[in-house]
């Protein structure tokens, strides 16, 4: 991911040097298990562990691996060669009985696990802001829209409550996806354990608190990675859903809420008055990437026979970039919602702009429930006045009062057009969330 859309934590996590530190963690864990089983000398593991702690792998090591790989054309061979150069005889028993993908795939799972922890923390922060705003605007009246058209009164807080609930499902998916990749694969060439004991894999998994991949070929099955990308892509759709709503509410014709606009910020190079929803538009763009990464992840699942590396080049891009895009977009959106500028007066004005049409269903129900009219008759009475209101701009209540077929009294109409009745109805929804 380009620096513009990356976070410091994930940029460091997916650096070349840290990738090699993850590879070394796998190698050292395997050596420890092999030493405990008497398969490699315990002293070799102890020496390598001590040297690696005293002289951790750094950017210079990554540069050296790249130099060696330019000759070997094999990244793991370059890595083990560079380890021997750096740590000497202690690295002799590194990679004993393992194949390249044992190290690469298991280490990549370490990076995915840590990355998902960061994304989950970002999702929780966004959830917390939605919860706070849902409480702040619990009874703030606004108009609900369907098909972009005024429908019925609701509260602004319900928008945040909906987003909060969606984010809870996103968090469940992200946690499940993280568990799916918290597995160790150390099964050797084509996954037969011919040159490495299954106990090595089991001991490493126990050491990390992870699970053993129950069966593999020479790679970890890529449906696991596709599930991670799917969880991120769905999380992205939540981010986009929120972003698109803010963009609509910021439109000049609506102007019910808008992104924070910083001191010194400029909205346009040519039009000084502009305040554009650039932050949420940015979020929308990044979530498109997440869906694209999922498609590539799905195409990475079918590989030739026991392995090929058609997935490898794509994963070097899509896995770190997907984590970056999700984390960056979530943090950006959290900032937008935390600093959201809200115009309750404009919301109320917009709600009333159609002369009470948004109360039509309440009138309909009073005609049916309290005056005993058939649904078709009641609907005809309300729609007749409603359509005239659309055409003339006259208020729905006034038109109903003049309709000789309307049996509702003024008191009935007072109840039908009572905004507070609608606002009170949301409380039972909040109670479902313990709010």
Short mmCIF file of C-alpha atoms in Angstrom, two decimals:
data_model
loop_
_atom_site.label_atom_id
_atom_site.label_comp_id
_atom_site.label_asym_id
_atom_site.label_seq_id
_atom_site.Cartn_x
_atom_site.Cartn_y
_atom_site.Cartn_z
CA UNK A 1 0.00 0.00 0.00
CA UNK A 2 1.27 3.48 -0.80
CA UNK A 3 2.20 5.53 2.25
CA UNK A 4 -0.75 7.88 1.73
CA UNK A 5 -3.20 5.15 2.77
CA UNK A 6 -1.12 3.17 5.24
CA UNK A 7 -0.92 3.17 9.02
CA UNK A 8 2.42 3.18 10.86
CA UNK A 9 1.69 -0.05 12.72
CA UNK A 10 0.77 -2.06 9.63
CA UNK A 11 3.54 -0.54 7.57
CA UNK A 12 6.04 -1.80 10.15
CA UNK A 13 4.29 -5.15 10.52
CA UNK A 14 4.46 -5.96 6.79
CA UNK A 15 8.00 -4.67 6.25
CA UNK A 16 10.55 -7.05 4.74
CA UNK A 17 12.59 -7.08 7.94
CA UNK A 18 9.59 -8.03 10.05
CA UNK A 19 8.61 -10.74 7.57
CA UNK A 20 12.01 -12.31 8.10
CA UNK A 21 11.62 -11.98 11.86
CA UNK A 22 8.37 -13.96 11.51
CA UNK A 23 10.16 -16.57 9.40
CA UNK A 24 12.83 -16.86 12.07
CA UNK A 25 10.19 -17.27 14.79
CA UNK A 26 8.81 -20.26 12.90
CA UNK A 27 12.27 -21.74 12.39
CA UNK A 28 13.24 -21.24 16.04
CA UNK A 29 9.97 -22.72 17.29
CA UNK A 30 10.44 -25.75 15.07
CA UNK A 31 14.04 -26.11 16.29
CA UNK A 32 12.87 -25.92 19.89
CA UNK A 33 10.35 -28.70 19.32
CA UNK A 34 12.94 -30.80 17.47
CA UNK A 35 15.47 -30.25 20.26
CA UNK A 36 12.92 -31.37 22.86
CA UNK A 37 12.33 -34.51 20.79
CA UNK A 38 16.07 -35.12 20.45
CA UNK A 39 16.03 -34.56 16.68
CA UNK A 40 18.47 -31.62 16.68
CA UNK A 41 21.07 -30.58 19.29
CA UNK A 42 19.59 -28.48 22.09
CA UNK A 43 22.72 -26.35 22.14
CA UNK A 44 22.23 -25.37 18.50
CA UNK A 45 18.77 -24.02 19.29
CA UNK A 46 19.96 -22.25 22.45
CA UNK A 47 22.87 -20.61 20.60
CA UNK A 48 20.74 -19.42 17.69
CA UNK A 49 18.05 -18.10 20.03
CA UNK A 50 20.63 -16.16 22.05
CA UNK A 51 22.31 -14.71 18.98
CA UNK A 52 19.00 -13.71 17.38
CA UNK A 53 17.96 -11.92 20.56
CA UNK A 54 21.27 -10.11 20.86
CA UNK A 55 21.36 -9.21 17.16
CA UNK A 56 17.76 -9.06 15.83
CA UNK A 57 17.08 -9.20 12.12
CA UNK A 58 16.92 -5.67 10.70
CA UNK A 59 16.68 -3.79 7.43
CA UNK A 60 20.31 -4.58 6.63
CA UNK A 61 19.47 -8.27 6.84
CA UNK A 62 16.55 -7.76 4.46
CA UNK A 63 18.88 -6.06 2.00
CA UNK A 64 21.31 -8.97 2.23
CA UNK A 65 18.54 -11.52 1.59
CA UNK A 66 17.56 -9.57 -1.52
CA UNK A 67 21.16 -9.64 -2.75
CA UNK A 68 21.40 -13.40 -2.29
CA UNK A 69 17.96 -14.00 -3.82
CA UNK A 70 19.07 -12.15 -6.95
CA UNK A 71 21.41 -15.12 -7.47
CA UNK A 72 19.49 -18.06 -5.98
CA UNK A 73 16.06 -17.02 -7.29
CA UNK A 74 14.65 -18.63 -4.15
CA UNK A 75 13.62 -16.59 -1.14
CA UNK A 76 13.89 -19.25 1.57
CA UNK A 77 17.30 -20.40 0.35
CA UNK A 78 18.42 -16.78 0.38
CA UNK A 79 17.01 -16.39 3.88
CA UNK A 80 18.73 -19.46 5.33
CA UNK A 81 21.99 -18.50 3.62
CA UNK A 82 21.81 -15.00 5.12
CA UNK A 83 21.06 -16.52 8.53
CA UNK A 84 24.20 -18.64 8.33
CA UNK A 85 26.23 -15.58 7.37
CA UNK A 86 24.82 -13.60 10.30
CA UNK A 87 24.75 -16.24 13.05
CA UNK A 88 27.30 -18.78 11.90
CA UNK A 89 27.29 -22.45 12.92
CA UNK A 90 24.22 -21.89 15.12
CA UNK A 91 22.04 -21.79 12.00
CA UNK A 92 23.16 -25.24 10.84
CA UNK A 93 19.95 -27.00 11.91
CA UNK A 94 17.56 -24.33 10.71
CA UNK A 95 14.87 -25.63 8.33
CA UNK A 96 15.54 -29.24 9.33
CA UNK A 97 12.96 -31.44 7.59
CA UNK A 98 10.84 -28.45 6.57
CA UNK A 99 9.83 -27.17 3.17
CA UNK A 100 9.64 -23.53 2.16
CA UNK A 101 5.88 -23.16 2.49
CA UNK A 102 5.95 -24.54 6.04
CA UNK A 103 7.83 -21.42 7.01
CA UNK A 104 6.27 -18.94 4.60
CA UNK A 105 2.64 -19.92 5.22
CA UNK A 106 2.95 -20.32 8.98
CA UNK A 107 4.83 -17.04 9.32
CA UNK A 108 2.28 -15.32 7.11
CA UNK A 109 -0.39 -16.53 9.53
CA UNK A 110 1.52 -14.76 12.30
CA UNK A 111 1.35 -11.52 10.31
CA UNK A 112 -2.32 -12.02 9.48
CA UNK A 113 -3.11 -12.66 13.14
CA UNK A 114 -1.35 -9.48 14.27
CA UNK A 115 -2.89 -7.48 11.42
CA UNK A 116 -6.39 -8.66 12.24
CA UNK A 117 -5.84 -7.70 15.86
CA UNK A 118 -5.19 -4.14 14.67
CA UNK A 119 -8.20 -4.11 12.33
CA UNK A 120 -10.41 -5.52 15.09
CA UNK A 121 -9.23 -2.73 17.40
CA UNK A 122 -10.10 -0.19 14.69
CA UNK A 123 -13.56 -1.74 14.24
CA UNK A 124 -14.13 -1.59 17.99
CA UNK A 125 -13.17 2.09 18.06
CA UNK A 126 -15.65 2.81 15.27
CA UNK A 127 -18.31 0.80 17.11
CA UNK A 128 -17.71 2.86 20.25
CA UNK A 129 -18.21 6.13 18.35
CA UNK A 130 -21.43 4.82 16.79
CA UNK A 131 -22.69 3.85 20.22
CA UNK A 132 -21.85 7.26 21.65
CA UNK A 133 -23.56 9.09 18.78
CA UNK A 134 -26.57 6.78 18.93
CA UNK A 135 -27.07 7.87 22.52
CA UNK A 136 -26.42 11.54 21.78
CA UNK A 137 -29.05 11.65 19.00
CA UNK A 138 -31.46 9.09 20.43
CA UNK A 139 -34.47 11.44 20.19
CA UNK A 140 -33.24 13.87 17.53
CA UNK A 141 -36.02 13.89 14.90
CA UNK A 142 -35.14 13.42 11.28
CA UNK A 143 -36.91 12.07 8.25
CA UNK A 144 -36.42 8.48 7.21
CA UNK A 145 -36.00 8.02 3.47
CA UNK A 146 -36.71 5.05 1.24
CA UNK A 147 -35.63 5.17 -2.41
CA UNK A 148 -34.24 8.61 -1.51
CA UNK A 149 -37.80 9.86 -0.90
CA UNK A 150 -39.23 11.03 2.43
CA UNK A 151 -40.90 8.09 4.18
CA UNK A 152 -41.63 8.53 7.92
CA UNK A 153 -40.23 10.33 10.96
CA UNK A 154 -37.41 8.58 12.80
CA UNK A 155 -34.47 9.69 14.91
CA UNK A 156 -30.93 10.45 13.81
CA UNK A 157 -29.66 8.14 16.53
CA UNK A 158 -31.23 5.14 14.81
CA UNK A 159 -28.78 5.52 11.94
CA UNK A 160 -25.87 5.11 14.36
CA UNK A 161 -27.60 2.26 16.17
CA UNK A 162 -27.98 0.40 12.87
CA UNK A 163 -24.30 0.93 12.08
CA UNK A 164 -23.34 -0.21 15.57
CA UNK A 165 -25.29 -3.45 15.13
CA UNK A 166 -23.70 -4.08 11.74
CA UNK A 167 -20.24 -3.52 13.19
CA UNK A 168 -20.95 -6.13 15.85
CA UNK A 169 -21.53 -8.67 13.08
CA UNK A 170 -18.36 -7.46 11.37
CA UNK A 171 -16.42 -8.05 14.57
CA UNK A 172 -17.78 -11.59 14.77
CA UNK A 173 -16.66 -12.25 11.19
CA UNK A 174 -13.21 -10.76 11.79
CA UNK A 175 -12.72 -12.85 14.93
CA UNK A 176 -13.79 -16.01 13.09
CA UNK A 177 -11.46 -15.24 10.19
CA UNK A 178 -8.58 -14.66 12.59
CA UNK A 179 -9.18 -18.04 14.22
CA UNK A 180 -9.20 -19.64 10.77
CA UNK A 181 -5.58 -18.59 10.13
CA UNK A 182 -4.27 -19.24 13.63
CA UNK A 183 -2.94 -22.61 12.52
CA UNK A 184 0.52 -24.09 12.21
CA UNK A 185 1.65 -26.08 9.17
CA UNK A 186 4.98 -27.91 9.51
CA UNK A 187 4.34 -31.04 7.48
CA UNK A 188 7.23 -31.06 5.00
CA UNK A 189 7.21 -31.64 1.27
CA UNK A 190 3.71 -32.40 -0.10
CA UNK A 191 2.39 -32.56 3.46
CA UNK A 192 3.36 -36.16 4.31
CA UNK A 193 5.57 -35.59 7.41
CA UNK A 194 8.17 -37.82 5.73
CA UNK A 195 11.07 -35.71 7.01
CA UNK A 196 9.57 -33.95 10.03
CA UNK A 197 7.65 -35.47 12.90
CA UNK A 198 4.00 -34.45 13.36
CA UNK A 199 4.93 -33.86 17.01
CA UNK A 200 7.03 -30.88 15.93
CA UNK A 201 3.95 -29.23 14.45
CA UNK A 202 1.87 -30.11 17.50
CA UNK A 203 4.45 -28.72 19.93
CA UNK A 204 4.78 -25.45 18.03
CA UNK A 205 1.00 -25.05 17.95
CA UNK A 206 0.84 -25.68 21.70
CA UNK A 207 3.67 -23.20 22.29
CA UNK A 208 1.76 -20.47 20.46
CA UNK A 209 -1.71 -21.40 21.71
CA UNK A 210 -2.76 -22.14 18.14
CA UNK A 211 -4.13 -25.20 16.36
CA UNK A 212 -2.53 -27.65 13.96
CA UNK A 213 -3.76 -27.60 10.37
CA UNK A 214 -5.24 -31.13 10.36
CA UNK A 215 -4.21 -31.87 6.78
CA UNK A 216 -2.33 -29.95 4.13
CA UNK A 217 -0.59 -30.63 0.87
CA UNK A 218 2.49 -28.44 0.41
CA UNK A 219 0.59 -25.24 1.10
CA UNK A 220 -1.98 -24.16 3.58
CA UNK A 221 -5.40 -24.26 1.88
CA UNK A 222 -6.20 -20.80 0.51
CA UNK A 223 -9.88 -20.86 1.46
CA UNK A 224 -8.60 -19.68 4.86
CA UNK A 225 -7.10 -16.58 3.29
CA UNK A 226 -10.20 -16.03 1.18
CA UNK A 227 -12.26 -16.06 4.38
CA UNK A 228 -10.04 -13.35 5.84
CA UNK A 229 -10.40 -11.25 2.71
CA UNK A 230 -14.15 -11.87 2.73
CA UNK A 231 -14.46 -10.61 6.30
CA UNK A 232 -12.43 -7.53 5.36
CA UNK A 233 -14.51 -6.93 2.22
CA UNK A 234 -17.78 -7.19 4.15
CA UNK A 235 -16.36 -4.89 6.81
CA UNK A 236 -15.55 -2.54 3.94
CA UNK A 237 -19.16 -2.55 2.81
CA UNK A 238 -20.15 -1.39 6.29
CA UNK A 239 -17.62 1.42 6.09
CA UNK A 240 -18.94 2.38 2.66
CA UNK A 241 -22.55 2.23 3.82
CA UNK A 242 -21.77 4.74 6.56
CA UNK A 243 -19.64 6.89 4.26
CA UNK A 244 -22.31 7.05 1.54
CA UNK A 245 -24.93 8.12 4.09
CA UNK A 246 -22.71 10.96 5.32
CA UNK A 247 -22.07 12.01 1.72
CA UNK A 248 -25.80 12.17 1.02
CA UNK A 249 -26.52 14.09 4.21
CA UNK A 250 -23.83 16.63 3.29
CA UNK A 251 -25.39 17.44 -0.09
CA UNK A 252 -26.33 21.11 -0.33
CA UNK A 253 -30.01 20.27 -0.85
CA UNK A 254 -30.04 18.13 2.32
CA UNK A 255 -27.38 19.59 4.63
CA UNK A 256 -28.37 17.62 7.72
CA UNK A 257 -24.83 16.57 8.67
CA UNK A 258 -21.34 17.05 7.30
CA UNK A 259 -17.76 16.01 7.77
CA UNK A 260 -15.61 18.15 10.04
CA UNK A 261 -13.87 20.90 8.09
CA UNK A 262 -10.51 21.85 9.55
CA UNK A 263 -9.03 25.29 10.02
CA UNK A 264 -7.03 26.10 6.91
CA UNK A 265 -8.71 23.35 4.89
CA UNK A 266 -9.57 24.17 1.29
CA UNK A 267 -12.45 22.54 -0.53
CA UNK A 268 -11.61 23.57 -4.06
CA UNK A 269 -8.76 25.18 -5.96
CA UNK A 270 -11.22 27.38 -7.87
CA UNK A 271 -14.36 27.74 -5.70
CA UNK A 272 -13.56 29.12 -2.24
CA UNK A 273 -17.01 28.31 -0.83
CA UNK A 274 -16.72 24.54 -1.27
CA UNK A 275 -16.91 22.06 1.60
CA UNK A 276 -16.74 18.65 -0.04
CA UNK A 277 -17.17 15.21 1.62
CA UNK A 278 -13.64 14.19 0.65
CA UNK A 279 -12.97 12.01 3.68
CA UNK A 280 -15.98 9.77 3.15
CA UNK A 281 -15.40 9.72 -0.61
CA UNK A 282 -11.91 8.48 0.20
CA UNK A 283 -13.39 5.71 2.37
CA UNK A 284 -15.71 4.71 -0.48
CA UNK A 285 -12.76 4.37 -2.84
CA UNK A 286 -10.69 2.25 -0.45
CA UNK A 287 -13.54 -0.18 0.14
CA UNK A 288 -13.69 -0.84 -3.59
CA UNK A 289 -10.15 -2.16 -3.29
CA UNK A 290 -11.22 -4.56 -0.55
CA UNK A 291 -13.81 -6.16 -2.81
CA UNK A 292 -11.23 -6.48 -5.56
CA UNK A 293 -8.77 -8.15 -3.21
CA UNK A 294 -11.45 -10.69 -2.29
CA UNK A 295 -11.89 -11.66 -5.92
CA UNK A 296 -8.16 -12.33 -6.22
CA UNK A 297 -8.22 -14.26 -2.95
CA UNK A 298 -10.99 -16.51 -4.27
CA UNK A 299 -9.02 -17.14 -7.46
CA UNK A 300 -6.02 -18.14 -5.31
CA UNK A 301 -7.87 -21.10 -3.79
CA UNK A 302 -7.54 -23.60 -6.68
CA UNK A 303 -3.87 -24.50 -7.20
CA UNK A 304 -2.23 -27.20 -9.31
CA UNK A 305 -1.88 -30.60 -7.59
CA UNK A 306 -0.04 -30.30 -4.25
CA UNK A 307 1.15 -26.76 -4.93
CA UNK A 308 2.04 -24.04 -7.36
CA UNK A 309 2.96 -20.43 -6.67
CA UNK A 310 0.36 -18.63 -8.76
CA UNK A 311 -1.10 -17.33 -5.48
CA UNK A 312 2.20 -16.08 -4.11
CA UNK A 313 2.77 -12.95 -6.16
CA UNK A 314 -0.83 -11.85 -5.69
CA UNK A 315 -0.75 -12.42 -1.93
CA UNK A 316 2.36 -10.30 -1.52
CA UNK A 317 0.16 -7.41 -2.66
CA UNK A 318 -3.39 -8.15 -1.58
CA UNK A 319 -2.86 -9.37 2.00
CA UNK A 320 -0.88 -6.40 3.36
CA UNK A 321 -2.82 -3.95 1.22
CA UNK A 322 -6.20 -5.30 2.34
CA UNK A 323 -5.18 -4.91 5.98
CA UNK A 324 -3.92 -1.40 5.31
CA UNK A 325 -7.02 -0.31 3.40
CA UNK A 326 -9.38 -1.67 6.06
CA UNK A 327 -7.46 -0.14 8.95
CA UNK A 328 -6.93 3.23 7.29
CA UNK A 329 -10.54 3.54 6.13
CA UNK A 330 -11.88 2.55 9.56
CA UNK A 331 -9.71 5.11 11.32
CA UNK A 332 -10.64 7.82 8.85
CA UNK A 333 -14.34 7.11 9.26
CA UNK A 334 -14.03 7.02 13.05
CA UNK A 335 -12.58 10.52 12.91
CA UNK A 336 -15.42 11.69 10.67
CA UNK A 337 -18.14 10.35 12.97
CA UNK A 338 -16.42 11.64 16.09
CA UNK A 339 -16.23 15.16 14.63
CA UNK A 340 -19.46 15.03 12.64
CA UNK A 341 -21.20 18.39 12.32
CA UNK A 342 -24.94 17.88 12.79
CA UNK A 343 -27.77 20.31 11.97
CA UNK A 344 -30.89 19.24 13.96
CA UNK A 345 -32.82 22.35 12.88
CA UNK A 346 -32.26 21.51 9.23
CA UNK A 347 -33.37 17.94 9.89
CA UNK A 348 -36.62 19.21 11.39
CA UNK A 349 -37.13 21.63 8.49
CA UNK A 350 -36.60 18.88 5.94
CA UNK A 351 -38.98 16.60 7.82
CA UNK A 352 -41.69 19.27 7.64
CA UNK A 353 -41.01 20.35 4.07
CA UNK A 354 -43.68 18.10 2.57
CA UNK A 355 -46.52 19.45 4.66
CA UNK A 356 -47.04 16.41 6.85
CA UNK A 357 -46.99 13.72 4.17
CA UNK A 358 -44.66 11.67 6.36
CA UNK A 359 -47.55 11.10 8.80
CA UNK A 360 -49.76 9.36 6.23
CA UNK A 361 -49.37 5.85 7.65
CA UNK A 362 -50.38 6.99 11.12
CA UNK A 363 -53.56 8.52 9.62
CA UNK A 364 -54.20 5.28 7.71
CA UNK A 365 -53.98 3.17 10.86
CA UNK A 366 -56.29 5.44 12.84
CA UNK A 367 -58.91 5.14 10.07
CA UNK A 368 -58.63 1.36 10.13
CA UNK A 369 -58.16 0.73 13.85
CA UNK A 370 -60.36 3.39 15.41
CA UNK A 371 -62.93 4.20 12.73
CA UNK A 372 -63.40 0.69 11.43
CA UNK A 373 -62.80 1.47 7.74
CA UNK A 374 -61.65 -1.24 5.37
CA UNK A 375 -58.03 -0.96 4.35
CA UNK A 376 -58.79 -0.14 0.70
CA UNK A 377 -61.30 2.59 1.64
CA UNK A 378 -58.95 4.09 4.24
CA UNK A 379 -56.01 3.98 1.83
CA UNK A 380 -58.05 5.76 -0.84
CA UNK A 381 -58.98 8.57 1.54
CA UNK A 382 -55.37 9.18 2.64
CA UNK A 383 -53.83 8.80 -0.80
CA UNK A 384 -56.33 11.19 -2.39
CA UNK A 385 -55.28 13.99 -0.05
CA UNK A 386 -51.62 12.97 -0.16
CA UNK A 387 -51.42 13.13 -3.95
CA UNK A 388 -53.11 16.52 -3.91
CA UNK A 389 -50.59 17.67 -1.33
CA UNK A 390 -47.76 16.57 -3.64
CA UNK A 391 -49.29 18.54 -6.51
CA UNK A 392 -50.33 21.73 -4.71
CA UNK A 393 -48.02 21.98 -1.72
CA UNK A 394 -50.98 22.20 0.67
CA UNK A 395 -50.62 20.45 4.02
CA UNK A 396 -51.91 16.91 4.32
CA UNK A 397 -53.72 17.66 7.55
CA UNK A 398 -55.59 20.62 6.05
CA UNK A 399 -56.63 18.60 3.03
CA UNK A 400 -57.89 15.75 5.23
CA UNK A 401 -59.88 18.19 7.33
CA UNK A 402 -61.68 19.34 4.19
CA UNK A 403 -62.36 15.82 2.91
CA UNK A 404 -66.03 15.00 3.61
CA UNK A 405 -65.27 11.26 3.56
CA UNK A 406 -62.65 11.54 6.30
CA UNK A 407 -64.25 10.61 9.67
CA UNK A 408 -61.27 11.63 11.85
CA UNK A 409 -61.80 14.44 14.35
CA UNK A 410 -59.34 17.23 15.09
CA UNK A 411 -58.21 15.31 18.17
CA UNK A 412 -57.63 12.26 16.02
CA UNK A 413 -55.55 14.31 13.60
CA UNK A 414 -53.57 15.82 16.48
CA UNK A 415 -52.58 12.29 17.45
CA UNK A 416 -51.85 11.27 13.87
CA UNK A 417 -49.53 14.24 13.31
CA UNK A 418 -47.77 14.00 16.69
CA UNK A 419 -44.02 13.84 16.02
CA UNK A 420 -43.26 12.90 19.63
CA UNK A 421 -45.24 9.67 19.19
CA UNK A 422 -42.71 8.53 16.61
CA UNK A 423 -39.73 9.55 18.72
CA UNK A 424 -40.95 7.52 21.69
CA UNK A 425 -41.22 4.35 19.61
CA UNK A 426 -37.45 4.06 19.19
CA UNK A 427 -36.85 3.40 22.88
CA UNK A 428 -37.73 -0.29 22.66
CA UNK A 429 -35.07 -0.71 19.96
CA UNK A 430 -32.46 0.87 22.20
CA UNK A 431 -33.45 -1.42 25.04
CA UNK A 432 -32.53 -4.42 22.86
CA UNK A 433 -28.95 -3.14 23.00
CA UNK A 434 -29.09 -2.41 26.70
CA UNK A 435 -29.16 1.34 26.06
#
